[in-house]
Amino acid sequence: MSAMNDRFLRACRREPVDRTPIWMMRQAGRYMAEYRALRAKHSMLEMCKTPELACEVTLQPVAHGVDAAILFADILLPLEPMGAPFEFAKGEGPVVHQPVTDRAGVERLRVFEAEEGLGYVMQAIRLVRKELAGKVPLIGFAGAPFTLASYLIEGGKSTHYLKTKRLMYGDPAAWNLLMEKLAEVTRRYLRAQVAAGAQAVQLFDSWIGQLSPEDYAEFVSPHVAHILRDLEATGVPVIHFGTGTATLLGLQKQAGGTVIGVDWRISLTDAAKLVPGVALQGNLDPLLLFAPLDVLKKRAAKVVDEGKKLPGHVFNLGHGILPETPIDSVKALVDFVHEYSAR
Ligand code: CP3
């Protein structure tokens, strides 16, 4: 058996690497014909809940030469065992059937044991590890309390986070109870993923860029810290990711994580000034995958160059790949990052 490609784990740990490692958020998804073919036969939730299908989809993008696999699942899966079922409605994204509106709704939510409520995810992790046979490491993940709360309260995607912030400002005690429940569910879930074989984990706090630094520090950060401090004790790399976070990076680092995810709204060099000494992940604008190849490569080279000056750098997009992305650009990007960073 060939040795594991461990440059992703090495970069997370700030150890020297032969090339810059690359993987992409949402690397398994609709931009791939193999994914669309499976998806034509199964719903998104069916695919998540069937370990064999989740495993198959997880492995699909590994063929592009990325340096890590990320488990195929969704950040919203814990909502169902908490007592808030949802579906992915065609064209609208996620829809939570009975959104949480008040304290009574928060009190009804269950804090469950991960192996009981989400055993199918851990089964998928064990299967993927077996199938990968050490080819590349497997990343597990979960949504962070603020981002999950926004779906629970709004009932789906949101532009202004009106209901979310109304609860946060209007009933801070109910808000804190909600965040405590979500944080404990997430802590247990990520622990279970690591126990099942996840070799790194990423916490997605995708929508925290909606918050001022003051509100992040007061209403969110203690709950994120509850998760991340505990996960850091497992010894696996813990990636702390958000978008629109140029004003929040320092607070995010304080809350925890051994790698900080950065989007394209701030350069890696400027981000490193805010969170010195830590490994960074990012930060190419996913829309550059729609640019001519020479433009894509020029901008990717800049990210690689800036990353090389950091203590550790994992190349990624600043946010997930869009479904319309040309697959040839994805493959070209992976090859380019490997070739260019080896020079
Ligand atoms: O990165 C990966 O490849 C792992 C799988 C993964 C998915 N969702 C699969 C998915 C991960 C890590 C996520 C995270 C996720 N899910 C986030 C945070 C990450 C981010 O992008 O900021 C959020 C906010 C969600 C909630 C969610 N799930 C939304 C808003 C949607 C989009 C709905 C749509 O139609 O665009 C989903 C569905 C979803 N999750 C898809 C995939 C591949 C598309 C499902 C399909 O095939 O229809």
mmCIF file of C-alpha atoms and ligand atoms in Angstrom:
data_model
loop_
_atom_site.group_PDB
_atom_site.id
_atom_site.type_symbol
_atom_site.label_atom_id
_atom_site.label_comp_id
_atom_site.label_asym_id
_atom_site.label_seq_id
_atom_site.Cartn_x
_atom_site.Cartn_y
_atom_site.Cartn_z
ATOM 1 C CA MET A 1 0.000 0.000 0.000
ATOM 2 C CA SER A 2 1.318 3.441 -0.867
ATOM 3 C CA ALA A 3 1.943 5.880 1.973
ATOM 4 C CA MET A 4 -0.891 8.242 2.832
ATOM 5 C CA ASN A 5 -0.864 11.618 1.157
ATOM 6 C CA ASP A 6 -0.650 13.572 4.412
ATOM 7 C CA ARG A 7 0.232 17.040 3.145
ATOM 8 C CA PHE A 8 -3.178 18.367 4.204
ATOM 9 C CA LEU A 9 -2.660 17.210 7.808
ATOM 10 C CA ARG A 10 0.938 18.424 7.775
ATOM 11 C CA ALA A 11 -0.066 21.912 6.624
ATOM 12 C CA CYS A 12 -2.759 22.062 9.330
ATOM 13 C CA ARG A 13 -0.085 21.202 11.888
ATOM 14 C CA ARG A 14 2.258 23.833 10.404
ATOM 15 C CA GLU A 15 4.806 21.210 9.340
ATOM 16 C CA PRO A 16 6.787 21.491 6.062
ATOM 17 C CA VAL A 17 5.040 20.209 2.890
ATOM 18 C CA ASP A 18 6.297 19.219 -0.587
ATOM 19 C CA ARG A 19 3.397 21.044 -2.264
ATOM 20 C CA THR A 20 0.536 23.204 -1.050
ATOM 21 C CA PRO A 21 -2.402 20.899 -0.231
ATOM 22 C CA ILE A 22 -5.762 21.693 -1.817
ATOM 23 C CA TRP A 23 -9.363 20.622 -1.272
ATOM 24 C CA MET A 24 -12.549 22.547 -2.009
ATOM 25 C CA MET A 25 -15.625 23.242 0.057
ATOM 26 C CA ARG A 26 -18.634 21.515 -1.552
ATOM 27 C CA GLN A 27 -16.219 19.499 -3.656
ATOM 28 C CA ALA A 28 -18.873 16.783 -3.955
ATOM 29 C CA GLY A 29 -21.918 18.245 -5.638
ATOM 30 C CA ARG A 30 -23.951 19.225 -8.632
ATOM 31 C CA TYR A 31 -21.057 20.497 -10.783
ATOM 32 C CA MET A 32 -20.103 16.795 -11.209
ATOM 33 C CA ALA A 33 -22.005 14.606 -13.705
ATOM 34 C CA GLU A 34 -21.493 11.535 -11.484
ATOM 35 C CA TYR A 35 -23.175 13.377 -8.617
ATOM 36 C CA ARG A 36 -26.101 14.541 -10.749
ATOM 37 C CA ALA A 37 -26.615 10.983 -11.995
ATOM 38 C CA LEU A 38 -26.975 9.636 -8.438
ATOM 39 C CA ARG A 39 -29.041 12.632 -7.371
ATOM 40 C CA ALA A 40 -31.526 11.923 -10.191
ATOM 41 C CA LYS A 41 -32.347 8.666 -8.403
ATOM 42 C CA HIS A 42 -32.238 9.785 -4.741
ATOM 43 C CA SER A 43 -33.182 12.822 -2.693
ATOM 44 C CA MET A 44 -30.440 14.793 -0.950
ATOM 45 C CA LEU A 45 -31.531 13.479 2.478
ATOM 46 C CA GLU A 46 -31.726 9.907 1.211
ATOM 47 C CA MET A 47 -28.138 10.215 -0.009
ATOM 48 C CA CYS A 48 -27.019 11.591 3.370
ATOM 49 C CA LYS A 49 -28.814 8.848 5.292
ATOM 50 C CA THR A 50 -27.558 5.902 3.219
ATOM 51 C CA PRO A 51 -23.912 5.278 4.171
ATOM 52 C CA GLU A 52 -23.124 3.496 0.870
ATOM 53 C CA LEU A 53 -24.401 6.475 -1.156
ATOM 54 C CA ALA A 54 -22.759 9.064 1.119
ATOM 55 C CA CYS A 55 -19.507 7.122 0.776
ATOM 56 C CA GLU A 56 -19.751 6.948 -3.007
ATOM 57 C CA VAL A 57 -20.344 10.714 -3.293
ATOM 58 C CA THR A 58 -17.556 11.525 -0.817
ATOM 59 C CA LEU A 59 -15.086 9.624 -3.017
ATOM 60 C CA GLN A 60 -16.186 11.149 -6.361
ATOM 61 C CA PRO A 61 -14.065 14.345 -6.202
ATOM 62 C CA VAL A 62 -11.019 12.509 -4.815
ATOM 63 C CA ALA A 63 -10.429 11.434 -8.428
ATOM 64 C CA HIS A 64 -9.575 15.089 -9.235
ATOM 65 C CA GLY A 65 -6.423 14.762 -7.143
ATOM 66 C CA VAL A 66 -7.478 16.801 -4.104
ATOM 67 C CA ASP A 67 -5.479 16.225 -0.919
ATOM 68 C CA ALA A 68 -8.430 15.520 1.381
ATOM 69 C CA ALA A 69 -11.915 14.038 1.243
ATOM 70 C CA ILE A 70 -14.766 15.745 3.083
ATOM 71 C CA LEU A 71 -17.628 13.612 4.242
ATOM 72 C CA PHE A 72 -20.803 13.989 2.199
ATOM 73 C CA ALA A 73 -23.474 15.186 4.647
ATOM 74 C CA ASP A 74 -25.058 18.538 5.514
ATOM 75 C CA ILE A 75 -24.758 20.926 8.430
ATOM 76 C CA LEU A 76 -28.533 20.778 8.967
ATOM 77 C CA LEU A 77 -28.737 17.023 9.707
ATOM 78 C CA PRO A 78 -28.704 17.486 13.537
ATOM 79 C CA LEU A 79 -31.903 19.553 13.370
ATOM 80 C CA GLU A 80 -34.072 16.485 12.782
ATOM 81 C CA PRO A 81 -33.011 14.534 15.913
ATOM 82 C CA MET A 82 -33.298 17.787 17.884
ATOM 83 C CA GLY A 83 -36.980 17.776 16.953
ATOM 84 C CA ALA A 84 -36.959 20.210 14.013
ATOM 85 C CA PRO A 85 -37.388 18.199 10.791
ATOM 86 C CA PHE A 86 -36.650 19.879 7.450
ATOM 87 C CA GLU A 87 -36.379 19.122 3.774
ATOM 88 C CA PHE A 88 -34.382 20.388 0.821
ATOM 89 C CA ALA A 89 -37.141 21.837 -1.318
ATOM 90 C CA LYS A 90 -36.459 22.107 -5.039
ATOM 91 C CA GLY A 91 -35.281 25.616 -5.916
ATOM 92 C CA GLU A 92 -35.680 27.047 -2.398
ATOM 93 C CA GLY A 93 -32.940 25.312 -0.463
ATOM 94 C CA PRO A 94 -33.594 24.047 3.075
ATOM 95 C CA VAL A 95 -37.059 24.447 4.648
ATOM 96 C CA VAL A 96 -37.542 23.811 8.394
ATOM 97 C CA HIS A 97 -41.175 22.765 8.843
ATOM 98 C CA GLN A 98 -41.771 24.339 12.269
ATOM 99 C CA PRO A 99 -39.281 27.134 12.878
ATOM 100 C CA VAL A 100 -38.379 28.039 16.459
ATOM 101 C CA THR A 101 -40.008 31.351 17.344
ATOM 102 C CA ASP A 102 -39.785 31.696 21.132
ATOM 103 C CA ARG A 103 -38.526 30.296 24.422
ATOM 104 C CA ALA A 104 -41.077 27.462 24.446
ATOM 105 C CA GLY A 105 -39.779 26.370 21.050
ATOM 106 C CA VAL A 106 -36.208 26.434 22.342
ATOM 107 C CA GLU A 107 -37.192 24.374 25.409
ATOM 108 C CA ARG A 108 -38.737 21.671 23.207
ATOM 109 C CA LEU A 109 -35.433 21.036 21.366
ATOM 110 C CA ARG A 110 -33.646 17.825 22.358
ATOM 111 C CA VAL A 111 -29.935 17.457 23.087
ATOM 112 C CA PHE A 112 -29.306 13.942 21.763
ATOM 113 C CA GLU A 113 -26.458 11.421 21.700
ATOM 114 C CA ALA A 114 -24.781 11.558 18.278
ATOM 115 C CA GLU A 115 -24.547 7.791 17.733
ATOM 116 C CA GLU A 116 -28.294 7.505 18.397
ATOM 117 C CA GLY A 117 -29.584 10.476 16.431
ATOM 118 C CA LEU A 118 -27.013 10.553 13.627
ATOM 119 C CA GLY A 119 -25.569 7.035 13.642
ATOM 120 C CA TYR A 120 -25.795 6.927 9.836
ATOM 121 C CA VAL A 121 -23.153 9.679 9.600
ATOM 122 C CA MET A 122 -20.697 7.760 11.762
ATOM 123 C CA GLN A 123 -21.383 4.617 9.713
ATOM 124 C CA ALA A 124 -20.594 6.581 6.548
ATOM 125 C CA ILE A 125 -17.323 7.810 8.098
ATOM 126 C CA ARG A 126 -16.253 4.257 8.939
ATOM 127 C CA LEU A 127 -17.100 3.122 5.414
ATOM 128 C CA VAL A 128 -15.251 6.029 3.753
ATOM 129 C CA ARG A 129 -12.135 5.393 5.833
ATOM 130 C CA LYS A 130 -12.163 1.767 4.721
ATOM 131 C CA GLU A 131 -12.677 2.661 1.045
ATOM 132 C CA LEU A 132 -10.063 5.441 1.075
ATOM 133 C CA ALA A 133 -7.564 2.963 2.516
ATOM 134 C CA GLY A 134 -5.274 5.804 3.538
ATOM 135 C CA LYS A 135 -5.179 7.493 0.102
ATOM 136 C CA VAL A 136 -6.042 10.925 1.560
ATOM 137 C CA PRO A 137 -7.317 12.026 4.981
ATOM 138 C CA LEU A 138 -11.046 12.391 5.692
ATOM 139 C CA ILE A 139 -12.481 15.648 7.040
ATOM 140 C CA GLY A 140 -15.640 15.596 9.188
ATOM 141 C CA PHE A 141 -17.704 18.717 9.809
ATOM 142 C CA ALA A 142 -20.633 20.368 11.536
ATOM 143 C CA GLY A 143 -22.472 23.661 11.453
ATOM 144 C CA ALA A 144 -21.771 26.158 14.233
ATOM 145 C CA PRO A 145 -24.521 27.352 16.616
ATOM 146 C CA PHE A 146 -25.192 30.778 15.040
ATOM 147 C CA THR A 147 -25.422 29.422 11.506
ATOM 148 C CA LEU A 148 -27.653 26.524 12.608
ATOM 149 C CA ALA A 149 -29.806 28.857 14.725
ATOM 150 C CA SER A 150 -30.402 31.072 11.712
ATOM 151 C CA TYR A 151 -31.969 28.149 9.766
ATOM 152 C CA LEU A 152 -33.934 26.979 12.822
ATOM 153 C CA ILE A 153 -35.407 30.414 13.472
ATOM 154 C CA GLU A 154 -35.840 31.763 9.925
ATOM 155 C CA GLY A 155 -37.041 28.388 8.623
ATOM 156 C CA GLY A 156 -34.612 28.586 5.720
ATOM 157 C CA LYS A 157 -32.123 30.923 4.089
ATOM 158 C CA SER A 158 -32.265 34.585 5.016
ATOM 159 C CA THR A 159 -31.075 37.985 3.857
ATOM 160 C CA HIS A 160 -31.455 40.151 6.946
ATOM 161 C CA TYR A 161 -31.604 37.562 9.747
ATOM 162 C CA LEU A 162 -34.508 39.555 11.140
ATOM 163 C CA LYS A 163 -36.128 36.810 13.233
ATOM 164 C CA THR A 164 -32.751 35.534 14.393
ATOM 165 C CA LYS A 165 -31.602 38.928 15.642
ATOM 166 C CA ARG A 166 -35.031 39.719 17.080
ATOM 167 C CA LEU A 167 -34.705 36.687 19.376
ATOM 168 C CA MET A 168 -31.033 37.423 20.099
ATOM 169 C CA TYR A 169 -31.662 41.030 21.152
ATOM 170 C CA GLY A 170 -35.192 40.540 22.527
ATOM 171 C CA ASP A 171 -34.781 37.448 24.696
ATOM 172 C CA PRO A 172 -31.084 36.900 25.434
ATOM 173 C CA ALA A 173 -31.866 34.149 27.971
ATOM 174 C CA ALA A 174 -33.809 32.115 25.391
ATOM 175 C CA TRP A 175 -31.064 32.845 22.839
ATOM 176 C CA ASN A 176 -28.381 31.571 25.194
ATOM 177 C CA LEU A 177 -30.355 28.427 25.970
ATOM 178 C CA LEU A 178 -30.716 27.801 22.219
ATOM 179 C CA MET A 179 -27.011 28.359 21.622
ATOM 180 C CA GLU A 180 -26.093 26.105 24.566
ATOM 181 C CA LYS A 181 -28.223 23.300 23.187
ATOM 182 C CA LEU A 182 -26.827 23.685 19.663
ATOM 183 C CA ALA A 183 -23.262 23.865 20.986
ATOM 184 C CA GLU A 184 -23.606 20.720 23.075
ATOM 185 C CA VAL A 185 -25.226 18.801 20.198
ATOM 186 C CA THR A 186 -22.395 19.941 17.913
ATOM 187 C CA ARG A 187 -19.654 19.137 20.429
ATOM 188 C CA ARG A 188 -20.950 15.577 20.876
ATOM 189 C CA TYR A 189 -21.477 15.169 17.112
ATOM 190 C CA LEU A 190 -17.920 16.223 16.215
ATOM 191 C CA ARG A 191 -16.479 14.065 19.014
ATOM 192 C CA ALA A 192 -18.408 11.094 17.589
ATOM 193 C CA GLN A 193 -17.112 11.861 14.074
ATOM 194 C CA VAL A 194 -13.525 11.858 15.353
ATOM 195 C CA ALA A 195 -14.149 8.614 17.254
ATOM 196 C CA ALA A 196 -15.543 7.076 14.036
ATOM 197 C CA GLY A 197 -12.414 8.047 12.079
ATOM 198 C CA ALA A 198 -12.580 11.685 10.926
ATOM 199 C CA GLN A 199 -8.927 12.829 10.753
ATOM 200 C CA ALA A 200 -9.744 16.564 10.894
ATOM 201 C CA VAL A 201 -12.955 18.492 11.475
ATOM 202 C CA GLN A 202 -14.287 21.774 10.155
ATOM 203 C CA LEU A 203 -16.801 23.946 11.982
ATOM 204 C CA PHE A 204 -18.902 25.920 9.465
ATOM 205 C CA ASP A 205 -20.051 29.253 10.879
ATOM 206 C CA SER A 206 -20.878 30.456 7.386
ATOM 207 C CA TRP A 207 -23.130 33.383 8.279
ATOM 208 C CA ILE A 208 -21.378 35.057 11.255
ATOM 209 C CA GLY A 209 -20.246 37.838 8.937
ATOM 210 C CA GLN A 210 -23.733 39.250 9.630
ATOM 211 C CA LEU A 211 -22.674 40.166 13.175
ATOM 212 C CA SER A 212 -20.757 43.096 14.612
ATOM 213 C CA PRO A 213 -17.646 42.107 16.574
ATOM 214 C CA GLU A 214 -19.428 43.152 19.799
ATOM 215 C CA ASP A 215 -22.425 40.926 19.123
ATOM 216 C CA TYR A 216 -20.225 38.039 18.024
ATOM 217 C CA ALA A 217 -18.247 38.285 21.280
ATOM 218 C CA GLU A 218 -21.355 38.488 23.458
ATOM 219 C CA PHE A 219 -23.858 36.168 21.774
ATOM 220 C CA VAL A 220 -21.814 33.615 19.831
ATOM 221 C CA SER A 221 -18.182 33.240 20.819
ATOM 222 C CA PRO A 222 -18.660 31.504 24.228
ATOM 223 C CA HIS A 223 -20.757 28.810 22.574
ATOM 224 C CA VAL A 224 -18.256 28.239 19.772
ATOM 225 C CA ALA A 225 -15.501 28.038 22.412
ATOM 226 C CA HIS A 226 -17.476 25.303 24.215
ATOM 227 C CA ILE A 227 -17.183 23.173 21.056
ATOM 228 C CA LEU A 228 -13.700 24.040 19.864
ATOM 229 C CA ARG A 229 -11.806 23.850 23.164
ATOM 230 C CA ASP A 230 -13.148 20.335 23.628
ATOM 231 C CA LEU A 231 -12.325 19.281 20.068
ATOM 232 C CA GLU A 232 -8.787 20.654 20.246
ATOM 233 C CA ALA A 233 -8.190 18.166 23.083
ATOM 234 C CA THR A 234 -8.671 15.274 20.613
ATOM 235 C CA GLY A 235 -5.475 16.278 18.812
ATOM 236 C CA VAL A 236 -7.036 16.311 15.314
ATOM 237 C CA PRO A 237 -6.809 19.565 13.333
ATOM 238 C CA VAL A 238 -9.863 21.759 13.906
ATOM 239 C CA ILE A 239 -10.712 24.219 11.113
ATOM 240 C CA HIS A 240 -12.795 27.212 12.173
ATOM 241 C CA PHE A 241 -14.523 28.668 9.112
ATOM 242 C CA GLY A 242 -16.793 31.618 8.404
ATOM 243 C CA THR A 243 -17.420 34.124 5.614
ATOM 244 C CA GLY A 244 -17.417 37.912 5.747
ATOM 245 C CA THR A 245 -15.128 37.573 8.752
ATOM 246 C CA ALA A 246 -12.437 40.196 8.055
ATOM 247 C CA THR A 247 -13.487 42.052 11.238
ATOM 248 C CA LEU A 248 -14.025 38.868 13.286
ATOM 249 C CA LEU A 249 -10.896 36.769 12.685
ATOM 250 C CA GLY A 250 -9.212 37.709 15.956
ATOM 251 C CA LEU A 251 -12.305 36.851 17.967
ATOM 252 C CA GLN A 252 -12.750 33.617 16.038
ATOM 253 C CA LYS A 253 -9.198 32.582 16.849
ATOM 254 C CA GLN A 254 -9.800 33.339 20.528
ATOM 255 C CA ALA A 255 -12.876 31.097 20.435
ATOM 256 C CA GLY A 256 -10.692 28.267 19.108
ATOM 257 C CA GLY A 257 -9.493 26.222 16.177
ATOM 258 C CA THR A 258 -6.060 25.143 15.008
ATOM 259 C CA VAL A 259 -6.689 26.353 11.433
ATOM 260 C CA ILE A 260 -8.690 29.461 10.545
ATOM 261 C CA GLY A 261 -10.719 29.552 7.325
ATOM 262 C CA VAL A 262 -10.574 32.819 5.398
ATOM 263 C CA ASP A 263 -12.706 34.056 2.493
ATOM 264 C CA TRP A 264 -11.607 36.267 -0.427
ATOM 265 C CA ARG A 265 -12.749 39.557 1.104
ATOM 266 C CA ILE A 266 -9.404 39.786 2.928
ATOM 267 C CA SER A 267 -5.987 38.696 1.669
ATOM 268 C CA LEU A 268 -4.187 35.838 3.406
ATOM 269 C CA THR A 269 -1.392 38.271 4.255
ATOM 270 C CA ASP A 270 -3.738 40.710 5.976
ATOM 271 C CA ALA A 271 -5.591 37.868 7.706
ATOM 272 C CA ALA A 272 -2.290 36.565 9.080
ATOM 273 C CA LYS A 273 -1.643 39.932 10.701
ATOM 274 C CA LEU A 274 -4.901 39.527 12.640
ATOM 275 C CA VAL A 275 -4.283 35.904 13.628
ATOM 276 C CA PRO A 276 -0.501 35.464 13.658
ATOM 277 C CA GLY A 277 1.064 32.055 14.175
ATOM 278 C CA VAL A 278 -1.913 29.978 13.097
ATOM 279 C CA ALA A 279 -2.398 27.965 9.870
ATOM 280 C CA LEU A 280 -4.872 29.476 7.401
ATOM 281 C CA GLN A 281 -7.218 27.828 4.908
ATOM 282 C CA GLY A 282 -8.491 29.610 1.811
ATOM 283 C CA ASN A 283 -9.145 31.880 0.073
ATOM 284 C CA LEU A 284 -9.778 31.965 -3.707
ATOM 285 C CA ASP A 285 -13.064 33.529 -4.803
ATOM 286 C CA PRO A 286 -15.089 30.527 -6.110
ATOM 287 C CA LEU A 287 -16.274 32.746 -8.986
ATOM 288 C CA LEU A 288 -12.718 32.732 -10.369
ATOM 289 C CA LEU A 289 -13.499 29.187 -11.531
ATOM 290 C CA PHE A 290 -15.678 30.901 -14.168
ATOM 291 C CA ALA A 291 -12.800 33.116 -15.388
ATOM 292 C CA PRO A 292 -10.503 32.272 -18.337
ATOM 293 C CA LEU A 293 -7.859 29.733 -17.272
ATOM 294 C CA ASP A 294 -4.985 32.237 -17.431
ATOM 295 C CA VAL A 295 -6.852 34.586 -15.068
ATOM 296 C CA LEU A 296 -7.723 31.698 -12.720
ATOM 297 C CA LYS A 297 -4.079 30.566 -12.614
ATOM 298 C CA LYS A 298 -2.720 34.046 -12.053
ATOM 299 C CA ARG A 299 -5.007 34.585 -9.068
ATOM 300 C CA ALA A 300 -4.389 31.079 -7.700
ATOM 301 C CA ALA A 301 -0.628 31.731 -7.918
ATOM 302 C CA LYS A 302 -1.084 34.796 -5.751
ATOM 303 C CA VAL A 303 -2.915 32.757 -3.102
ATOM 304 C CA VAL A 304 -0.173 30.095 -3.184
ATOM 305 C CA ASP A 305 2.574 32.744 -2.894
ATOM 306 C CA GLU A 306 0.915 34.439 0.068
ATOM 307 C CA GLY A 307 0.238 31.054 1.656
ATOM 308 C CA LYS A 308 3.892 30.055 1.434
ATOM 309 C CA LYS A 309 4.787 32.902 3.783
ATOM 310 C CA LEU A 310 2.422 31.572 6.479
ATOM 311 C CA PRO A 311 3.228 29.015 9.181
ATOM 312 C CA GLY A 312 0.791 26.656 7.417
ATOM 313 C CA HIS A 313 -1.539 26.990 4.430
ATOM 314 C CA VAL A 314 -4.290 24.784 3.042
ATOM 315 C CA PHE A 315 -5.450 26.008 -0.367
ATOM 316 C CA ASN A 316 -9.242 26.206 -0.622
ATOM 317 C CA LEU A 317 -11.922 28.435 -2.044
ATOM 318 C CA GLY A 318 -13.252 31.204 0.184
ATOM 319 C CA HIS A 319 -16.650 29.473 0.111
ATOM 320 C CA GLY A 320 -18.288 26.482 -1.593
ATOM 321 C CA ILE A 321 -18.108 25.604 -5.305
ATOM 322 C CA LEU A 322 -21.221 26.699 -7.198
ATOM 323 C CA PRO A 323 -23.262 24.021 -9.026
ATOM 324 C CA GLU A 324 -22.663 25.719 -12.421
ATOM 325 C CA THR A 325 -18.853 25.544 -12.105
ATOM 326 C CA PRO A 326 -17.030 24.088 -15.152
ATOM 327 C CA ILE A 327 -15.425 20.859 -14.015
ATOM 328 C CA ASP A 328 -12.377 21.355 -16.258
ATOM 329 C CA SER A 329 -11.518 24.507 -14.307
ATOM 330 C CA VAL A 330 -11.722 22.576 -11.032
ATOM 331 C CA LYS A 331 -9.324 19.932 -12.326
ATOM 332 C CA ALA A 332 -7.011 22.574 -13.807
ATOM 333 C CA LEU A 333 -6.917 24.407 -10.466
ATOM 334 C CA VAL A 334 -5.948 21.297 -8.505
ATOM 335 C CA ASP A 335 -3.137 20.479 -10.942
ATOM 336 C CA PHE A 336 -1.946 24.071 -11.079
ATOM 337 C CA VAL A 337 -1.739 24.482 -7.275
ATOM 338 C CA HIS A 338 0.289 21.278 -7.019
ATOM 339 C CA GLU A 339 2.659 22.138 -9.888
ATOM 340 C CA TYR A 340 3.116 25.798 -9.046
ATOM 341 C CA SER A 341 3.659 25.301 -5.308
ATOM 342 C CA ALA A 342 6.314 22.620 -5.926
ATOM 343 C CA ARG A 343 8.523 25.116 -7.812
HETATM 344 O O1 CP3 B 1 -18.139 20.311 1.278
HETATM 345 C C1 CP3 B 1 -18.647 19.217 0.936
HETATM 346 O O2 CP3 B 1 -18.506 18.723 -0.204
HETATM 347 C C2 CP3 B 1 -19.358 18.394 1.989
HETATM 348 C C3 CP3 B 1 -20.775 18.425 1.941
HETATM 349 C C4 CP3 B 1 -21.527 19.666 2.378
HETATM 350 C C5 CP3 B 1 -22.814 19.963 1.880
HETATM 351 N N1 CP3 B 1 -23.297 21.042 2.543
HETATM 352 C C6 CP3 B 1 -23.520 19.197 0.833
HETATM 353 C C7 CP3 B 1 -24.692 19.796 0.192
HETATM 354 C C8 CP3 B 1 -21.209 20.649 3.326
HETATM 355 C C9 CP3 B 1 -19.951 20.835 4.118
HETATM 356 C C10 CP3 B 1 -22.346 21.501 3.433
HETATM 357 C C11 CP3 B 1 -22.406 22.611 4.373
HETATM 358 C C12 CP3 B 1 -23.580 23.493 4.387
HETATM 359 N N2 CP3 B 1 -24.887 23.171 4.160
HETATM 360 C C13 CP3 B 1 -23.532 24.845 4.774
HETATM 361 C C14 CP3 B 1 -22.319 25.557 5.228
HETATM 362 C C15 CP3 B 1 -21.332 25.666 4.157
HETATM 363 C C16 CP3 B 1 -21.482 26.839 3.316
HETATM 364 O O3 CP3 B 1 -21.598 26.665 2.087
HETATM 365 O O4 CP3 B 1 -21.397 27.925 3.878
HETATM 366 C C17 CP3 B 1 -24.836 25.351 4.706
HETATM 367 C C18 CP3 B 1 -25.252 26.762 4.987
HETATM 368 C C19 CP3 B 1 -25.687 24.279 4.341
HETATM 369 C C20 CP3 B 1 -27.176 24.303 4.213
HETATM 370 C C21 CP3 B 1 -27.543 23.950 2.844
HETATM 371 N N3 CP3 B 1 -27.537 22.672 2.336
HETATM 372 C C22 CP3 B 1 -27.891 24.833 1.801
HETATM 373 C C23 CP3 B 1 -28.036 26.323 1.938
HETATM 374 C C24 CP3 B 1 -28.054 24.048 0.662
HETATM 375 C C25 CP3 B 1 -28.249 24.557 -0.721
HETATM 376 C C26 CP3 B 1 -29.506 24.362 -1.336
HETATM 377 C C27 CP3 B 1 -29.328 24.505 -2.830
HETATM 378 O O5 CP3 B 1 -30.202 23.966 -3.499
HETATM 379 O O6 CP3 B 1 -28.363 25.120 -3.299
HETATM 380 C C28 CP3 B 1 -27.842 22.690 1.016
HETATM 381 C C29 CP3 B 1 -27.950 21.512 0.126
HETATM 382 C C30 CP3 B 1 -26.662 20.809 -0.152
HETATM 383 N N4 CP3 B 1 -25.725 20.477 0.785
HETATM 384 C C31 CP3 B 1 -26.228 20.318 -1.422
HETATM 385 C C32 CP3 B 1 -24.999 19.676 -1.207
HETATM 386 C C33 CP3 B 1 -24.161 18.946 -2.216
HETATM 387 C C34 CP3 B 1 -27.002 20.409 -2.716
HETATM 388 C C35 CP3 B 1 -28.006 19.309 -2.664
HETATM 389 C C36 CP3 B 1 -28.566 18.921 -3.986
HETATM 390 O O7 CP3 B 1 -27.980 18.036 -4.642
HETATM 391 O O8 CP3 B 1 -29.621 19.433 -4.352
#
